[in-house]
Coordinates of C-alpha atoms in Angstrom, one line a residue:
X237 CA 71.3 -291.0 75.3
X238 CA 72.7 -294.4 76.3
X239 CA 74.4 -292.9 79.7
X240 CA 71.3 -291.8 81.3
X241 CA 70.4 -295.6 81.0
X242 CA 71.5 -296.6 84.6
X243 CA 74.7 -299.1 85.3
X244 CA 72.8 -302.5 85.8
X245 CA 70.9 -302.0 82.8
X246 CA 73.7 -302.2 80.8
X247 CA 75.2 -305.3 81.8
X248 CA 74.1 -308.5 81.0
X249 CA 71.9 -310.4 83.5
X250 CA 75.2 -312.9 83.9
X251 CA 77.5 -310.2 84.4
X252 CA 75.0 -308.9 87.3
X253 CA 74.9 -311.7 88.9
X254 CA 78.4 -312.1 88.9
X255 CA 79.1 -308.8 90.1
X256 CA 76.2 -309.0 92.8
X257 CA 77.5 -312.2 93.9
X258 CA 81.3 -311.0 94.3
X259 CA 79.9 -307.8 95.8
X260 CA 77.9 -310.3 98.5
X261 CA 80.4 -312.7 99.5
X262 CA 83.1 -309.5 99.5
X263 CA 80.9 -307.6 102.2
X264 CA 80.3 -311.4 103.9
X265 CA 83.9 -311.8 104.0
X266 CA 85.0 -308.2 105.1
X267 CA 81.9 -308.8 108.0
X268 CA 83.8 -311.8 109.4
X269 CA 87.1 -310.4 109.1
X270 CA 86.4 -307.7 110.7
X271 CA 84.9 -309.7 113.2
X272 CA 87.3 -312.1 113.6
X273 CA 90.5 -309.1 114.0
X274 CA 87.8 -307.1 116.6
X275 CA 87.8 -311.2 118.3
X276 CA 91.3 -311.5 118.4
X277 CA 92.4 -308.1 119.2
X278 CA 90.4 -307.9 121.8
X279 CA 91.2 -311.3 123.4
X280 CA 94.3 -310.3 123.1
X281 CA 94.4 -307.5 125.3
X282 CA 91.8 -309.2 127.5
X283 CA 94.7 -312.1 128.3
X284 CA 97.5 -309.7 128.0
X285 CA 95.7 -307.5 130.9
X286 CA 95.1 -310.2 133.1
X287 CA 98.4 -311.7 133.5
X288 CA 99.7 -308.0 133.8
X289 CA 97.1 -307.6 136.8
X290 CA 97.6 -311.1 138.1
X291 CA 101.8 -310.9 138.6
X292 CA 100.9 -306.5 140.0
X293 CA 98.9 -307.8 142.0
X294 CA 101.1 -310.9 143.4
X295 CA 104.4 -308.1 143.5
X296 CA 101.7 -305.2 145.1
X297 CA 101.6 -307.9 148.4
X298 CA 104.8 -308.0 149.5
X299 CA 107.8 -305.4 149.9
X300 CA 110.3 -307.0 148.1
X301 CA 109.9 -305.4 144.6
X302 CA 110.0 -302.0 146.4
X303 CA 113.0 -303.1 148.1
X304 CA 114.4 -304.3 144.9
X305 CA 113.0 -300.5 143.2
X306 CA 114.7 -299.0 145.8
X307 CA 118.3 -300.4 145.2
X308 CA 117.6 -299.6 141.8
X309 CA 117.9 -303.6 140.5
X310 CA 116.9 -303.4 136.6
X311 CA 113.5 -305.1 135.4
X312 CA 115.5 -307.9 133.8
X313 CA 117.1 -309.2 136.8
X314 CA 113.9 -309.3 138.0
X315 CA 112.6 -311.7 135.4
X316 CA 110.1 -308.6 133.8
X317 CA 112.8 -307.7 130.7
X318 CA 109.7 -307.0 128.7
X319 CA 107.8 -305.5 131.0
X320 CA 108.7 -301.6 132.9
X321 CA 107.6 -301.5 136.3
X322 CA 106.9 -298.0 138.2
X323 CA 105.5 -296.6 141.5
X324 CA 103.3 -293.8 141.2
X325 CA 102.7 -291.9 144.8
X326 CA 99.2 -289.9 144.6
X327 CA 100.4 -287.5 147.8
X328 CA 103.3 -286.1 145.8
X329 CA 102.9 -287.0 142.2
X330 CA 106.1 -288.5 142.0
X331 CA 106.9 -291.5 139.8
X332 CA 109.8 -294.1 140.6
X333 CA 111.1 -297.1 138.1
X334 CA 113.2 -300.4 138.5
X335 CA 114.7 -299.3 135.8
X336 CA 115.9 -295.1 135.9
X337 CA 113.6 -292.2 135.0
X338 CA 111.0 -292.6 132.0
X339 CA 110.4 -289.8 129.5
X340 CA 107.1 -288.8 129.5
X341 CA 105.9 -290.5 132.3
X342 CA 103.4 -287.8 132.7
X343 CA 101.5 -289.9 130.5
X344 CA 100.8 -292.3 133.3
X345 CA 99.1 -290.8 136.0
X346 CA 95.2 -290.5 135.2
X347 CA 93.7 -293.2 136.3
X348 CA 96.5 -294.5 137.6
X349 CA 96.2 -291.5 140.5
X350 CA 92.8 -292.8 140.9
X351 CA 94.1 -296.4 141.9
X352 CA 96.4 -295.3 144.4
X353 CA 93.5 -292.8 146.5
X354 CA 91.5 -295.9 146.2
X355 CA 88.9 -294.5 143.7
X356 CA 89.4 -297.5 141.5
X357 CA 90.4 -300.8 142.3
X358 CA 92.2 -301.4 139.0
X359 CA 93.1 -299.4 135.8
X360 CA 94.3 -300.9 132.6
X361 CA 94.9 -298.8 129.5
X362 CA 97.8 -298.3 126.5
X363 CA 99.5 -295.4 126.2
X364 CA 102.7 -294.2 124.0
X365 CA 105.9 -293.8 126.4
X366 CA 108.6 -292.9 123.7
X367 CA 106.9 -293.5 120.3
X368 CA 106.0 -297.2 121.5
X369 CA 103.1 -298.2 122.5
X370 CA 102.7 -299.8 126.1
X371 CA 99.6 -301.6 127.5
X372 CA 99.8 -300.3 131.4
X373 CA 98.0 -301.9 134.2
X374 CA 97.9 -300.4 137.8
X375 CA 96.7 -302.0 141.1
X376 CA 96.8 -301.0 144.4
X377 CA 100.5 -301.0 146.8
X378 CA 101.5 -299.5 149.9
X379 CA 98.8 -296.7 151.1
X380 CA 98.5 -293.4 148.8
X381 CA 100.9 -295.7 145.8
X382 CA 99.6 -297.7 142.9
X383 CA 101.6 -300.5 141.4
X384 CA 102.1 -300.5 137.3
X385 CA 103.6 -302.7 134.9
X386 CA 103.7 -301.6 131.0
X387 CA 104.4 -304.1 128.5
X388 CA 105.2 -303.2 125.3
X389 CA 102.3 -303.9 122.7
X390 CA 105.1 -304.6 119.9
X391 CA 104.3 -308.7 120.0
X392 CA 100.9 -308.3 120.2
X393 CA 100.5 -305.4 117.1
X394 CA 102.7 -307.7 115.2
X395 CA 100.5 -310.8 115.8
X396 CA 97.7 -308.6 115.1
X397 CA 99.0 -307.5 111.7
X398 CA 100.0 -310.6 110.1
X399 CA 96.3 -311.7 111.0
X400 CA 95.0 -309.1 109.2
X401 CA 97.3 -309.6 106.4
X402 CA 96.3 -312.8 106.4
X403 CA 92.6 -312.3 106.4
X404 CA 93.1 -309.4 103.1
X405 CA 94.7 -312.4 101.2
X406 CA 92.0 -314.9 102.6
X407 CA 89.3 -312.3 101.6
X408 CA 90.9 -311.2 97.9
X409 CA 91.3 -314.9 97.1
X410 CA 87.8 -315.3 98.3
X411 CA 86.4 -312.4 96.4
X412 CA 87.9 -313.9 93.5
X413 CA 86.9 -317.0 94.2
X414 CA 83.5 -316.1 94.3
X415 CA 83.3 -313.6 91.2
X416 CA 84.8 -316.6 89.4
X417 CA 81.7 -319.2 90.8
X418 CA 79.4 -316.7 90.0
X419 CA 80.1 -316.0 86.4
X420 CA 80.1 -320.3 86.6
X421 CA 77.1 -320.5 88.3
X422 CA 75.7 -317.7 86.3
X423 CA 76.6 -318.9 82.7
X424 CA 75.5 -322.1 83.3
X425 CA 72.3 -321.1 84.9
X426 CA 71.6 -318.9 82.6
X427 CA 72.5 -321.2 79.6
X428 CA 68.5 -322.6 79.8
X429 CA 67.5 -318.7 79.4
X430 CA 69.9 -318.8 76.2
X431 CA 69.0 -321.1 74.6
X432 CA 65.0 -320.0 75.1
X433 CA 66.0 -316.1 73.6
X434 CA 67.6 -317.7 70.5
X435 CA 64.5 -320.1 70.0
X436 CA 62.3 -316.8 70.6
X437 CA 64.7 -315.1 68.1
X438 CA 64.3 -317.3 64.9
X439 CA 60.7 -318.0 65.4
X440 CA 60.5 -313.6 65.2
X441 CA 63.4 -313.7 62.2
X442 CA 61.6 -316.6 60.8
X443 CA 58.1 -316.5 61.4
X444 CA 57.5 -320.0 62.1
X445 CA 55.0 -320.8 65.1
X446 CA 57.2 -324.3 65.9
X447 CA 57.1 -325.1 70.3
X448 CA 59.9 -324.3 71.8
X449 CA 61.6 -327.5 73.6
X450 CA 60.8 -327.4 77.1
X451 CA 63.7 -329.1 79.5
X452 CA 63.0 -329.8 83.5
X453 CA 60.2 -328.2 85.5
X454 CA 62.1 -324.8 86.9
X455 CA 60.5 -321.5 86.3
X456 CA 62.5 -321.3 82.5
X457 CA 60.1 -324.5 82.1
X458 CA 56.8 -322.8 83.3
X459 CA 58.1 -319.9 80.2
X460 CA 58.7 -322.1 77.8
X461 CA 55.4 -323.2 78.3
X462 CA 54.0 -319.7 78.6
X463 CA 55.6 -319.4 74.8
X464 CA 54.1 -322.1 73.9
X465 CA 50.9 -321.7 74.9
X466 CA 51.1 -318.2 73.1
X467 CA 52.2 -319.5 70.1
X468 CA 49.6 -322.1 70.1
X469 CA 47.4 -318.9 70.2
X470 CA 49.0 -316.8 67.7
X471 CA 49.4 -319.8 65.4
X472 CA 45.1 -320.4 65.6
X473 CA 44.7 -316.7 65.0
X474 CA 46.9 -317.2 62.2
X475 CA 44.7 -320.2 60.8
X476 CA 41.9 -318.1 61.6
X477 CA 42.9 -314.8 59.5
X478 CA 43.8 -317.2 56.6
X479 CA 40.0 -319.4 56.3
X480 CA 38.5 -315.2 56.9
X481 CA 40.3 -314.6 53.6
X482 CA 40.1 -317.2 52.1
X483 CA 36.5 -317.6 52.7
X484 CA 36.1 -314.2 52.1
X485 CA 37.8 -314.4 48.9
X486 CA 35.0 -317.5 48.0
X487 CA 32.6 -315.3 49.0
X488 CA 33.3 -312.1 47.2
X489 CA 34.3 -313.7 44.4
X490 CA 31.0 -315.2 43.3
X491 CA 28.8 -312.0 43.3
X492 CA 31.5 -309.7 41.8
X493 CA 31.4 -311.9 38.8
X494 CA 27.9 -311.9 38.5
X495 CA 27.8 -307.8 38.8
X496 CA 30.6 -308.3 36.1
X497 CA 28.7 -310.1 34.1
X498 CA 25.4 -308.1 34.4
X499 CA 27.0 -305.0 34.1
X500 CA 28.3 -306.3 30.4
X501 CA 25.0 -307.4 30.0
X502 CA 23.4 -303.7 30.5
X503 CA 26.5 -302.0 28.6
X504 CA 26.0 -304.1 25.6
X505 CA 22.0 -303.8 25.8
X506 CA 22.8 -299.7 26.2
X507 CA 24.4 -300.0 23.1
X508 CA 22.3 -302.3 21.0
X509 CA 18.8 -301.7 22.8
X510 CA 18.0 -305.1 22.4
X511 CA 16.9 -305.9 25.8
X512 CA 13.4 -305.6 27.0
X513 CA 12.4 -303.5 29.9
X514 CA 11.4 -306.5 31.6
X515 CA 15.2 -308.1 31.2
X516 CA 16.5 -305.0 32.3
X517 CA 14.9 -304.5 35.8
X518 CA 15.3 -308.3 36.6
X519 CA 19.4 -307.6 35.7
X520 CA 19.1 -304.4 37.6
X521 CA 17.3 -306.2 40.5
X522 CA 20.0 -309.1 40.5
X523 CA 22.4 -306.6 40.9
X524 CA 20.9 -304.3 44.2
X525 CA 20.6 -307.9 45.3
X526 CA 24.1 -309.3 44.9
X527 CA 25.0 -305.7 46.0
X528 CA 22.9 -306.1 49.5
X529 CA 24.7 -309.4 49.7
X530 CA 28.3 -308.2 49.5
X531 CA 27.2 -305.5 52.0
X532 CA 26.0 -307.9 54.5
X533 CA 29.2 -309.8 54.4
X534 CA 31.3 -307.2 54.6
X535 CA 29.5 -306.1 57.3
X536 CA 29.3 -309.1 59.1
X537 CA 33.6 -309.1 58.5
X538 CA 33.5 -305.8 59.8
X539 CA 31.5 -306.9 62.8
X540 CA 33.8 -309.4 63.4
X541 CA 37.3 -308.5 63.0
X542 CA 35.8 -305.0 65.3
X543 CA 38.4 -304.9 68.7
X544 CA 35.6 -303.6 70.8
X545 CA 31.6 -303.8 69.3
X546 CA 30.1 -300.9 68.6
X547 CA 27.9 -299.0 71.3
X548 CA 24.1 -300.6 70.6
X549 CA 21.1 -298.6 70.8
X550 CA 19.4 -300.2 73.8
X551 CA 15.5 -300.6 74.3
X552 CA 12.4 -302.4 74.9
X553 CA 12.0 -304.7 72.1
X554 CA 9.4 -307.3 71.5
X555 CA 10.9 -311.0 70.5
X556 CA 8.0 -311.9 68.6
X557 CA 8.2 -309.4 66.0
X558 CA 12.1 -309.6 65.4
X559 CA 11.3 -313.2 64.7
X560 CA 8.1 -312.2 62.1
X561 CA 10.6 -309.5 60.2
X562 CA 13.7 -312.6 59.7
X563 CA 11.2 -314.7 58.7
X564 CA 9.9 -312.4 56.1
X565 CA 13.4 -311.3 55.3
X566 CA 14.2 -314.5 54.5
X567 CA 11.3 -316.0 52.6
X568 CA 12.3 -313.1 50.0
X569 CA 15.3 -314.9 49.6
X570 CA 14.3 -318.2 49.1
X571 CA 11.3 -320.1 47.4
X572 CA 12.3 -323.8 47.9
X573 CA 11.4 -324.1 51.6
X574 CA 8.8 -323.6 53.9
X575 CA 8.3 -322.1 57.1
X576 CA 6.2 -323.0 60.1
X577 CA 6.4 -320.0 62.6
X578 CA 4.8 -320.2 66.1
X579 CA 5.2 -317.3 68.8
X580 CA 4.4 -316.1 71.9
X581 CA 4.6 -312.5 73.4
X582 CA 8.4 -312.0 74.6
X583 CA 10.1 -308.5 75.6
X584 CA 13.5 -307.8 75.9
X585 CA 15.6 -304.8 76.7
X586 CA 18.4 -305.2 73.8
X587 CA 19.2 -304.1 70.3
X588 CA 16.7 -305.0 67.8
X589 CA 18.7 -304.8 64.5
X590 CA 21.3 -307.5 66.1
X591 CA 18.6 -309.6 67.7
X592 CA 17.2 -309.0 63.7
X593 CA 20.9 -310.6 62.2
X594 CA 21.1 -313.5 64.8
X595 CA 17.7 -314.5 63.6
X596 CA 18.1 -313.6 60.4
X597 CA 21.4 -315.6 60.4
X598 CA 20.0 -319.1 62.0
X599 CA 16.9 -318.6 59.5
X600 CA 19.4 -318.3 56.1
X601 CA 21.4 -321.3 58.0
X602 CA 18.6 -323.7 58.1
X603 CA 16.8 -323.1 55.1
X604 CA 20.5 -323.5 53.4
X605 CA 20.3 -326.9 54.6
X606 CA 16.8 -327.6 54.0
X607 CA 15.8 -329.9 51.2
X608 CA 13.9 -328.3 48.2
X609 CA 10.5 -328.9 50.0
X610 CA 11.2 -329.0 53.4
X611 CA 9.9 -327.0 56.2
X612 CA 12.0 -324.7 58.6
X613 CA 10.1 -324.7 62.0
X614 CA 10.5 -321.7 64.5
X615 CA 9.2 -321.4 67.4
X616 CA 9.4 -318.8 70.4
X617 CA 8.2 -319.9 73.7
X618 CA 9.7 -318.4 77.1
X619 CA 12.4 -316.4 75.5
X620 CA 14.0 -319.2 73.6
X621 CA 13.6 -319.5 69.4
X622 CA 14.2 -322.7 68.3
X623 CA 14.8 -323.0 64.5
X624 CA 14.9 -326.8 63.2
X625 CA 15.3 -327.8 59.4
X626 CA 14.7 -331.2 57.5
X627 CA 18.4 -331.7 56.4
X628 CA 21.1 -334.2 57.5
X629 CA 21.5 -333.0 60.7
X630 CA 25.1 -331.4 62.1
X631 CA 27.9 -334.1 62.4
X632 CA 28.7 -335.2 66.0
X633 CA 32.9 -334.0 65.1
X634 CA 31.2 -330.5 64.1
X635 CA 28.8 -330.1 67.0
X636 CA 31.4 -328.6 69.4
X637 CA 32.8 -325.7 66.7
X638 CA 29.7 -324.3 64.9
X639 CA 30.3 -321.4 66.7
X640 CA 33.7 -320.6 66.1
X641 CA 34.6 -317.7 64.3
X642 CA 35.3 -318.9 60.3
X643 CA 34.8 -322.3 61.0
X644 CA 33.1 -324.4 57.9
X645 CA 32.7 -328.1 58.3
X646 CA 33.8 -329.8 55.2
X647 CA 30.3 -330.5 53.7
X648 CA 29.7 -326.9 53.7
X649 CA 32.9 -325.8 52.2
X650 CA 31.1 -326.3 48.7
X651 CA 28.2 -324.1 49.2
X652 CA 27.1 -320.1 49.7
X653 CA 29.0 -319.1 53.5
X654 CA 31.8 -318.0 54.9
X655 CA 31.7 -319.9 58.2
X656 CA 30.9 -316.0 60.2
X657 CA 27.1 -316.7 60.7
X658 CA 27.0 -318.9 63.8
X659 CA 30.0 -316.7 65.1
X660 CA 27.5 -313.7 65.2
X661 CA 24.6 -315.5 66.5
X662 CA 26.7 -316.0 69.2
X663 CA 28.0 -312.8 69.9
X664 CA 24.9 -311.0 69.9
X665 CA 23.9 -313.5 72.4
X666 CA 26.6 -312.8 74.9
X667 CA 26.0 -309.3 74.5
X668 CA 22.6 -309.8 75.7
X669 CA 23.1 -312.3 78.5
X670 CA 21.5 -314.8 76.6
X671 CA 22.9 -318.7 75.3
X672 CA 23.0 -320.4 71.8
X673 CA 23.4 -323.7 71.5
X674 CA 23.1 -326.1 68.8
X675 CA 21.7 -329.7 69.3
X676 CA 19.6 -332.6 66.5
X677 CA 15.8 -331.3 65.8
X678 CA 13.4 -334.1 66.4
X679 CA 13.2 -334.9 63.1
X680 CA 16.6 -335.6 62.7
X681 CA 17.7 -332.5 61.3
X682 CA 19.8 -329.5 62.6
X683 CA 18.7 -327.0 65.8
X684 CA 19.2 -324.1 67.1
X685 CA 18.2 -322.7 70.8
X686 CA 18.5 -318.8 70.7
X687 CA 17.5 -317.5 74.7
X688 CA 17.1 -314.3 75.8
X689 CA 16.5 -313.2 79.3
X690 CA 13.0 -310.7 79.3
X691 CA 9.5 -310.9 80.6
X692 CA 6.4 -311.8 78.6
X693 CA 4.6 -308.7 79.0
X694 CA 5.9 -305.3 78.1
X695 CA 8.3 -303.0 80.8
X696 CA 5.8 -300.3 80.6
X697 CA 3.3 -302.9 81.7
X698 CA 5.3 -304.3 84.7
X699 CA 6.0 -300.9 85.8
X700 CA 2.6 -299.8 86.3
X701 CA 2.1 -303.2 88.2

């Protein structure tokens, strides 16, 4: 299917601009060739028509060249070899020469009739008189006669041939010329592009997101840049895909070997029935538990690696109670920390199970950090939860990337997480309009600042107002 590509596309960009660059000075040169013959030529006959008029016109004064005509004296003796010299009488139509008869001298007598009733008060034309071409001028002689005198056009078709011999080499040579400076111009121009597409090349054969080298500030500059910048990008979704699997690896990997383990626990009781009832539902309970937990996180990886989010189920929804339900979510989870939970009435229009994981999320990060003892304090006043712990606080080189998607600071690289948490909290709050931020509690421990735009009493409520 190759020849229904068209022509340019199948030539390199070099050979194009070769070609289009012959083609342009070709059409420039033919333009002022042209121009230049059309010039000439016509300059030519310009000068060649006004010394024919000027000496007619000097001869049509007095009566000596008729004399001369008369006694038959040839054009030569006359100092005219090059040029025929006739009288041509309107009354009768007949035509007399210096120089004997003239075949075809029918050919003269248009306009030249014209000159000698008076209709014109010069003519000058070219005609063929026996296969040669003559450039005749006529002017005015005795009454009801014109004088003429036709050169030969020989010299001047020569001249003009040699010039446009002259100007087909000129152009060839400059054709070529050109073709030659633009292949030049082209390869060398082009050699910047090169050496880009084989940089492009081996970082696709090779796979290795190195910059490209970026030479001057033209537009193959600004694209090198543009690679770069995209490779900077590929290269942090790169980093980003690994710490997801390996973190999710880290995370997977702990609860798998604990359902392997109390799996092997409830085969081996099956088979000896040495396990009490009581052991069995706390093993059985371990595992719906470690089973939740690998759901949520593959959820929240689901979430996550998601293109678009999924279509939420939009509606009224009280803050205040999302925040009672994470709270009491969470304390099922942990026994080692407190919480202090003040509220106020808040409604929003959003998705209540998302709102339920951002808190929910923030809740299981604080009371992560939170010493054994400590107390978790959330609060909910004008839309905004706070949710401070007791523990060391976030570093000032962590501040700026809590929220990044699989970022783990190195302090929490050893403990239950997979750096997606904070990334969610985030999300939902975009989704909703609202901002998360992340600051030092008063206290000197870690805080959160979840907002929400809403109203403190209910839309059915306002609407009625």
């Amino acid at each position: 299917m190759s020849f229904l590509v068209p022509l340019r596309y199948r030539r390199s960009l070099a050979g194009r601009v070769t070609l289009l660059t012959t083609i342009a000075v070709g059409l420039a040169v033919t333009g002022v060739a042209f121009a230049a013959y059309a010039t000439v030529r016509m300059q030519s006959l310009s000068s060649l028509d006004e010394s024919l008029r000027s000496r007619a016109a000097q001869a049509a004064h007095t009566d000596t060249l008729e004399e001369l005509q008369r006694q038959s004296v040839p054009a030569w003796a006359l100092g005219a070899a090059d040029v025929k010299i006739l009288f041509l009488n309107a009354t009768t139509g007949n035509m007399r020469g210096t120089n004997g008869s003239i075949q075809a001298s029918t050919r003269i007598y248009g306009p030249e009739a014209d000159v000698a009733t008076g209709k014109r008060p010069w003519s000058a034309r070219t005609v063929l008189i026996e296969s040669e071409r003559y450039r005749v001028v006529s002017v005015p002689a005795q009454p009801g006669e014109s004088l003429i005198l036709a050169q030969s056009l020989e010299p001047t078709d020569r001249m003009l041939d040699r010039l446009g011999l002259v100007m087909l080499l000129f152009g060839i040579a400059g054709m070529v010329t050109a073709g030659l400076a633009g292949w030049a111009v082209a390869r060398n121009g082009l050699r910047p592009v090169r050496r880009l597409t084989t940089a492009v090349e081996q970082i696709a054969r090779t796979e290795r997101l190195n910059p490209i080298r970026i030479e001057g500030n033209d537009e193959v500059a600004r694209l090198a840049v543009a690679f770069n910048s995209m490779l900077t990008a590929l290269s942090a979704s790169q980093t980003r895909q690994r710490q997801l699997v390996a973190d999710a690896g880290h995370e997977l990997r702990t609860p798998l070997t604990s359902l392997r383990t109390n799996l092997d626990l409830l085969a081996q009781a099956d088979a000896s029935t040495h396990l009490s009832a009581e052991s069995r539902a706390e093993l059985l309970a371990d595992v719906r538990a470690q089973i939740s937990e690998m759901t949520t996180l593959i959820g929240d990886l689901t979430e996550l690696a998601r293109e678009d989010p999924a279509i939420p189920a939009v509606e009224p929804v009280e803050l205040a109670a999302v925040v009672g339900q994470a709270v009491t979510r969470v304390r099922r989870r942990t026994t080692t920390v407190a919480f202090d939970v003040r509220t106020e009435p808040w409604w929003v229009t959003g998705d209540a199970a998302a709102l339920e994981r951002a808190l929910t999320n923030l809740l299981d990060n604080a009371a992560k950090w939170s010493p054994p003892g400590g107390t978790v304090s959330v609060e909910l006043r004008e839309g905004t939860v706070m949710v401070a712990d007791q523990g060391r606080g976030i570093a000032p080189t962590d501040l700026p990337h809590v929220f990044e998607r699989f970022y783990r600071s190195t302090e929490s690289r050893t403990m239950p997480g997979s750096g997606l948490g904070l990334s969610i909290v985030q999300a939902v709050a975009d989704r909703h309009g609202g901002t998360v931020t992340a600051g030092t509690a008063p206290d000197g421990g870690a805080a959160f600042w979840f907002s929400v735009p809403g109203t403190m009493a209910p839309p059915e409520v306002l609407a009625r107002s």
